[in-house]
Amino acid sequence: MLALKNISKSYESNPLLTDISFTVAAGETVCLLGASGSGKSTLLRIIAGLEAPDAGQVCWGGVDLAAVPPHLRDFGLVFQDYALFPHLSVFDNVAFGLRMRSRNRRSLATLENVAYADEKTLVKEMLDIVNLRGFEARRVTDLSGGEQQRVALARALAPHPRLLMFDEPLGALDRTMKDDLLKELRAILHRTNIPAIYVTHDQEEAFAIADRILLLREGVILREGAPAEVWNDPRSAWAARFLGVGNVVEGKVSNVSGVRYQVETNLGVLKMQCKHRHAVGEHVSLLLRASDTGMKLKAAVEDVAFNRDQFRVTLRGGLMIELERAPKIGAEISVLFAMECLGDA
Amino acid sequence: MKLRLLPAVLFLAIFFFLPLARILVLSVDASVFTAAHLERAFFVFRFTFYQAFLSTLLTFLLGLPSAFLFARFDFPGKSILRAVTAVPFMLPTVVVAAGFNALLGPHGWLTFLFPQSSFQFTGTLTAILLAHVFYNTTIVIRIVGNALTHLDPRLAQAARVLGADRLRVWTHVTLPLLRAPMLAAALLVFLFDFTSFGVILLLGGPQFSTLEVEIYIQSLQLLNLPMAALLSLIQLLCTLVFSILYARVVERAFVPLMPKPSIARRPKNLREKIFVASFIALLASFFVAPLLSLPLRSVTRLEADRGQRGEIPYGITGDYYSELFVNRRNSVFYVPPLDAARNSLTYAAATVALSLLLGFPAASALIHPNRLTRLLDSFLLLPLGASAVTLGLGYIITFNKPLITDHWLLITSPFIIPLAHTIIALPFVIRTLQPALASIPERLRHAAATLGASPVRVWQTVDLPILARAVLSAATFAFTVSLGEFGAATLLSRPDFPTLPVAIARFLSQPGGMNYGQAMAMSTILMCVTLAGILWIERLRLPGAGEF
């Protein structure tokens, strides 16, 4: 449905986005995951039509949207700090898009026709969906952060946009609120079947909501795939570190014989096989994940921290693993690690 | 009750509330309510309202696009242009009147350059309106512009994505959010236009009687004090209503806006460039022309002196300035300009001393407010709303009886003017000192003490540097206010002790090139002194301290 073709954008001659291409299929939730400054918000604004790309196209159903102004694109956008209209009540905020679009539709026949039930019923329905029944007359400035975000969501949903975009929608909320809203959001997206683009810097959020993840680094898509794929095979040291997959260890290739390599690291010399070709002296990054099979490493426990239902254990040398039971600090334990090469360091 | 507040409160009671009460008493005298009086009062009130309304409308016509210009666009010289638009607000009314006179008046540049044109400026409503726009545009730029700057751009973007085109973003989001700031600015501008005195008297003339001008005419020329008191009462009630309305708008209706970094940028397309360029040109010429034509006119001879025959020596001249030091006529009421300047400086110095003496203890008492002091705080600010002419009338009514001895009258003594000026300056002085006093946190003193400073050293190194700036700034403020004040001085100054603005007005009203030239010269000096004062205050302002 939505297709981005070779989008590039620079700001004051610094490249912000470089050659971004991807598609969003019907009912699919795509998550743009990246650190702040990676250009993800700019990308959303380009899709919304609030900014023009330097190069490339934003297409819907094969039609280039370049000439379509933002108010006729029929997309929904949820902002990080909600951007609710402070002079309007909850009801009027939610009804805003309906009122604007019903006027646009009268003058333009180009958009697919959605039959609008009467405004009151629709707003009520939306507030029901986001669990804000009875909030119609409240002032938006009196609401809590979580409630404001629900109103923002209802406001974006109300006109039944053909695409929903979320710009760090849960960034300002606390953990519990985040988890609750994330669950609701998934349910809503599932039920409405509206394709969505979700932008965040939080990998847990991304893994929880996405059908597909696009990992963005400095304006370039680094990795693309389903959450499980990306997690199992991050393919680069940066991606592994950013996603918090296992331990990334750097080292220098010291010996090569066929596909067998020896790598000098601060954990000692590690032996491994690798699909890449490396020369002696090359710096490489290795990914070590605790596993049932693989290389056995013995090390002293340096630190133990409780983390939800497990213990996060730091071993001498900096390796981290999660264990069901807490070992004693200072005790020597042995752990099995699966090891793979992530290529050049 | 904090004793330090007592002097200021007592002073206000005697020299502000007592005169107002006397006006009140006099105005409810049954003899005032004749049909003729009431008819006249209504007529004057209607015109006052009408001209204030028109002025406010025109001020917005210029001010709104200007606010938009400053809030949304960056251009070279932006801060200078903004400062230029703000200057008139601080200038004495006589200077502004003289400036417009020098530009558009019968002896001004326009008449000189186009002698055939039948354009009439002084004595018209246009002159009054133009001067009001000149004065108050900065209020719109500041209040509405500020709100525009802090408007979250994402609100407009959200509206766009929700289906609003550019026009409806304005009508449904931007304008509703600006409604309260616009209303606040409108009320403030209206209040200033409603109570304007000098501009109307000097540029419009007595045929344009606003409440202020009529109070002056009734009390000084027709000696009808009850009628003047009635008009003052109407004036007071009106300003009270507008002040209350303003306070309510400011307090309640402001939609809480998240402060955002500036969104100003360079103009991008041709339409924006044309808008920016044309408004820069318009603002620059409108605000600079009167201020520039005044000093230029003061050193240029354009017409014959009184009684002068034969060829007129056009050209650059220093005569108007050197003439200020010469006492030409020895008539009874003629006062050499130099004496007027000396009077003004003396009054200003007395005002500074008195307002600091009263203001400093009051400000220090208001640092840690409780319920009582908070009440007194707003009580101390009340004179801001009262008009200077009403104050003057109140003094005439109240202090025209022998006070200490049988012969000594306060009203005819030179002390009366500094007293009135102190009432006008005191709110500003307290408002300047209070934040500075409050800004010295106890922790700073403790920190200095634990670092080994004795209490004296602490005072020297911590308190003094911060306070010195605030005191200097407050003093300069009181000084410039007193120096340029026209309304009260017109009513209260004795003919043989005029202040500089009163003398300027007198010279402006007399025929002859030399008198006109001297008015120009004195206005120029007054303007320069005031500008120096403004710059001085700007430089003294602590970084981060509020504007007012």
PDB file of N, CA, C and O in Angstrom, chain B residues 464-487:
ATOM      1  N   LEU B 464      25.613  43.179  47.313  1.00  0.00           N
ATOM      2  CA  LEU B 464      25.824  44.498  46.718  1.00  0.00           C
ATOM      3  C   LEU B 464      25.855  44.488  45.192  1.00  0.00           C
ATOM      4  O   LEU B 464      25.155  45.285  44.559  1.00  0.00           O
ATOM      5  N   PRO B 465      26.644  43.599  44.569  1.00  0.00           N
ATOM      6  CA  PRO B 465      26.704  43.649  43.102  1.00  0.00           C
ATOM      7  C   PRO B 465      25.337  43.441  42.455  1.00  0.00           C
ATOM      8  O   PRO B 465      25.005  44.098  41.478  1.00  0.00           O
ATOM      9  N   ILE B 466      24.557  42.528  43.039  1.00  0.00           N
ATOM     10  CA  ILE B 466      23.239  42.263  42.455  1.00  0.00           C
ATOM     11  C   ILE B 466      22.309  43.457  42.697  1.00  0.00           C
ATOM     12  O   ILE B 466      21.614  43.917  41.795  1.00  0.00           O
ATOM     13  N   LEU B 467      22.341  43.969  43.925  1.00  0.00           N
ATOM     14  CA  LEU B 467      21.441  45.065  44.264  1.00  0.00           C
ATOM     15  C   LEU B 467      21.808  46.353  43.548  1.00  0.00           C
ATOM     16  O   LEU B 467      20.930  47.118  43.142  1.00  0.00           O
ATOM     17  N   ALA B 468      23.099  46.577  43.396  1.00  0.00           N
ATOM     18  CA  ALA B 468      23.543  47.836  42.796  1.00  0.00           C
ATOM     19  C   ALA B 468      22.919  48.012  41.422  1.00  0.00           C
ATOM     20  O   ALA B 468      22.433  49.091  41.070  1.00  0.00           O
ATOM     21  N   ARG B 469      22.904  46.929  40.661  1.00  0.00           N
ATOM     22  CA  ARG B 469      22.313  47.005  39.319  1.00  0.00           C
ATOM     23  C   ARG B 469      20.841  47.352  39.401  1.00  0.00           C
ATOM     24  O   ARG B 469      20.353  48.218  38.675  1.00  0.00           O
ATOM     25  N   ALA B 470      20.139  46.662  40.301  1.00  0.00           N
ATOM     26  CA  ALA B 470      18.688  46.877  40.400  1.00  0.00           C
ATOM     27  C   ALA B 470      18.381  48.292  40.865  1.00  0.00           C
ATOM     28  O   ALA B 470      17.472  48.947  40.339  1.00  0.00           O
ATOM     29  N   VAL B 471      19.157  48.777  41.843  1.00  0.00           N
ATOM     30  CA  VAL B 471      18.912  50.120  42.359  1.00  0.00           C
ATOM     31  C   VAL B 471      19.184  51.152  41.264  1.00  0.00           C
ATOM     32  O   VAL B 471      18.380  52.062  41.033  1.00  0.00           O
ATOM     33  N   LEU B 472      20.287  50.976  40.559  1.00  0.00           N
ATOM     34  CA  LEU B 472      20.608  51.897  39.464  1.00  0.00           C
ATOM     35  C   LEU B 472      19.518  51.879  38.412  1.00  0.00           C
ATOM     36  O   LEU B 472      19.090  52.913  37.902  1.00  0.00           O
ATOM     37  N   SER B 473      19.069  50.674  38.104  1.00  0.00           N
ATOM     38  CA  SER B 473      18.044  50.520  37.083  1.00  0.00           C
ATOM     39  C   SER B 473      16.740  51.186  37.523  1.00  0.00           C
ATOM     40  O   SER B 473      16.112  51.921  36.748  1.00  0.00           O
ATOM     41  N   ALA B 474      16.355  50.956  38.781  1.00  0.00           N
ATOM     42  CA  ALA B 474      15.134  51.575  39.302  1.00  0.00           C
ATOM     43  C   ALA B 474      15.270  53.094  39.322  1.00  0.00           C
ATOM     44  O   ALA B 474      14.336  53.831  38.967  1.00  0.00           O
ATOM     45  N   ALA B 475      16.444  53.562  39.726  1.00  0.00           N
ATOM     46  CA  ALA B 475      16.682  55.002  39.794  1.00  0.00           C
ATOM     47  C   ALA B 475      16.578  55.638  38.410  1.00  0.00           C
ATOM     48  O   ALA B 475      15.932  56.674  38.224  1.00  0.00           O
ATOM     49  N   THR B 476      17.199  54.990  37.430  1.00  0.00           N
ATOM     50  CA  THR B 476      17.136  55.517  36.068  1.00  0.00           C
ATOM     51  C   THR B 476      15.702  55.569  35.584  1.00  0.00           C
ATOM     52  O   THR B 476      15.276  56.519  34.932  1.00  0.00           O
ATOM     53  N   PHE B 477      14.965  54.501  35.938  1.00  0.00           N
ATOM     54  CA  PHE B 477      13.568  54.454  35.528  1.00  0.00           C
ATOM     55  C   PHE B 477      12.779  55.621  36.107  1.00  0.00           C
ATOM     56  O   PHE B 477      12.092  56.350  35.393  1.00  0.00           O
ATOM     57  N   ALA B 478      12.924  55.809  37.413  1.00  0.00           N
ATOM     58  CA  ALA B 478      12.220  56.915  38.068  1.00  0.00           C
ATOM     59  C   ALA B 478      12.640  58.246  37.456  1.00  0.00           C
ATOM     60  O   ALA B 478      11.813  59.143  37.240  1.00  0.00           O
ATOM     61  N   PHE B 479      13.913  58.355  37.154  1.00  0.00           N
ATOM     62  CA  PHE B 479      14.449  59.587  36.585  1.00  0.00           C
ATOM     63  C   PHE B 479      13.809  59.900  35.229  1.00  0.00           C
ATOM     64  O   PHE B 479      13.309  60.999  35.004  1.00  0.00           O
ATOM     65  N   THR B 480      13.781  58.907  34.337  1.00  0.00           N
ATOM     66  CA  THR B 480      13.230  59.159  33.004  1.00  0.00           C
ATOM     67  C   THR B 480      11.723  59.375  33.058  1.00  0.00           C
ATOM     68  O   THR B 480      11.196  60.198  32.314  1.00  0.00           O
ATOM     69  N   VAL B 481      11.056  58.656  33.943  1.00  0.00           N
ATOM     70  CA  VAL B 481       9.615  58.857  34.082  1.00  0.00           C
ATOM     71  C   VAL B 481       9.334  60.298  34.493  1.00  0.00           C
ATOM     72  O   VAL B 481       8.501  60.994  33.905  1.00  0.00           O
ATOM     73  N   SER B 482      10.061  60.774  35.489  1.00  0.00           N
ATOM     74  CA  SER B 482       9.846  62.136  35.978  1.00  0.00           C
ATOM     75  C   SER B 482      10.213  63.169  34.929  1.00  0.00           C
ATOM     76  O   SER B 482       9.518  64.159  34.727  1.00  0.00           O
ATOM     77  N   LEU B 483      11.311  62.908  34.235  1.00  0.00           N
ATOM     78  CA  LEU B 483      11.799  63.867  33.251  1.00  0.00           C
ATOM     79  C   LEU B 483      10.790  64.082  32.127  1.00  0.00           C
ATOM     80  O   LEU B 483      10.629  65.198  31.628  1.00  0.00           O
ATOM     81  N   GLY B 484      10.119  63.009  31.714  1.00  0.00           N
ATOM     82  CA  GLY B 484       9.257  63.117  30.546  1.00  0.00           C
ATOM     83  C   GLY B 484       7.784  63.307  30.876  1.00  0.00           C
ATOM     84  O   GLY B 484       6.982  63.535  29.982  1.00  0.00           O
ATOM     85  N   GLU B 485       7.414  63.208  32.148  1.00  0.00           N
ATOM     86  CA  GLU B 485       6.001  63.228  32.521  1.00  0.00           C
ATOM     87  C   GLU B 485       5.377  64.576  32.159  1.00  0.00           C
ATOM     88  O   GLU B 485       5.922  65.642  32.440  1.00  0.00           O
ATOM     89  N   PHE B 486       4.200  64.511  31.553  1.00  0.00           N
ATOM     90  CA  PHE B 486       3.593  65.730  31.033  1.00  0.00           C
ATOM     91  C   PHE B 486       2.255  66.051  31.690  1.00  0.00           C
ATOM     92  O   PHE B 486       2.000  67.194  32.078  1.00  0.00           O
ATOM     93  N   GLY B 487       1.413  65.044  31.868  1.00  0.00           N
ATOM     94  CA  GLY B 487       0.044  65.277  32.320  1.00  0.00           C
ATOM     95  C   GLY B 487      -0.044  65.967  33.668  1.00  0.00           C
ATOM     96  O   GLY B 487      -0.640  67.043  33.798  1.00  0.00           O
TER      97      GLY B 487
END
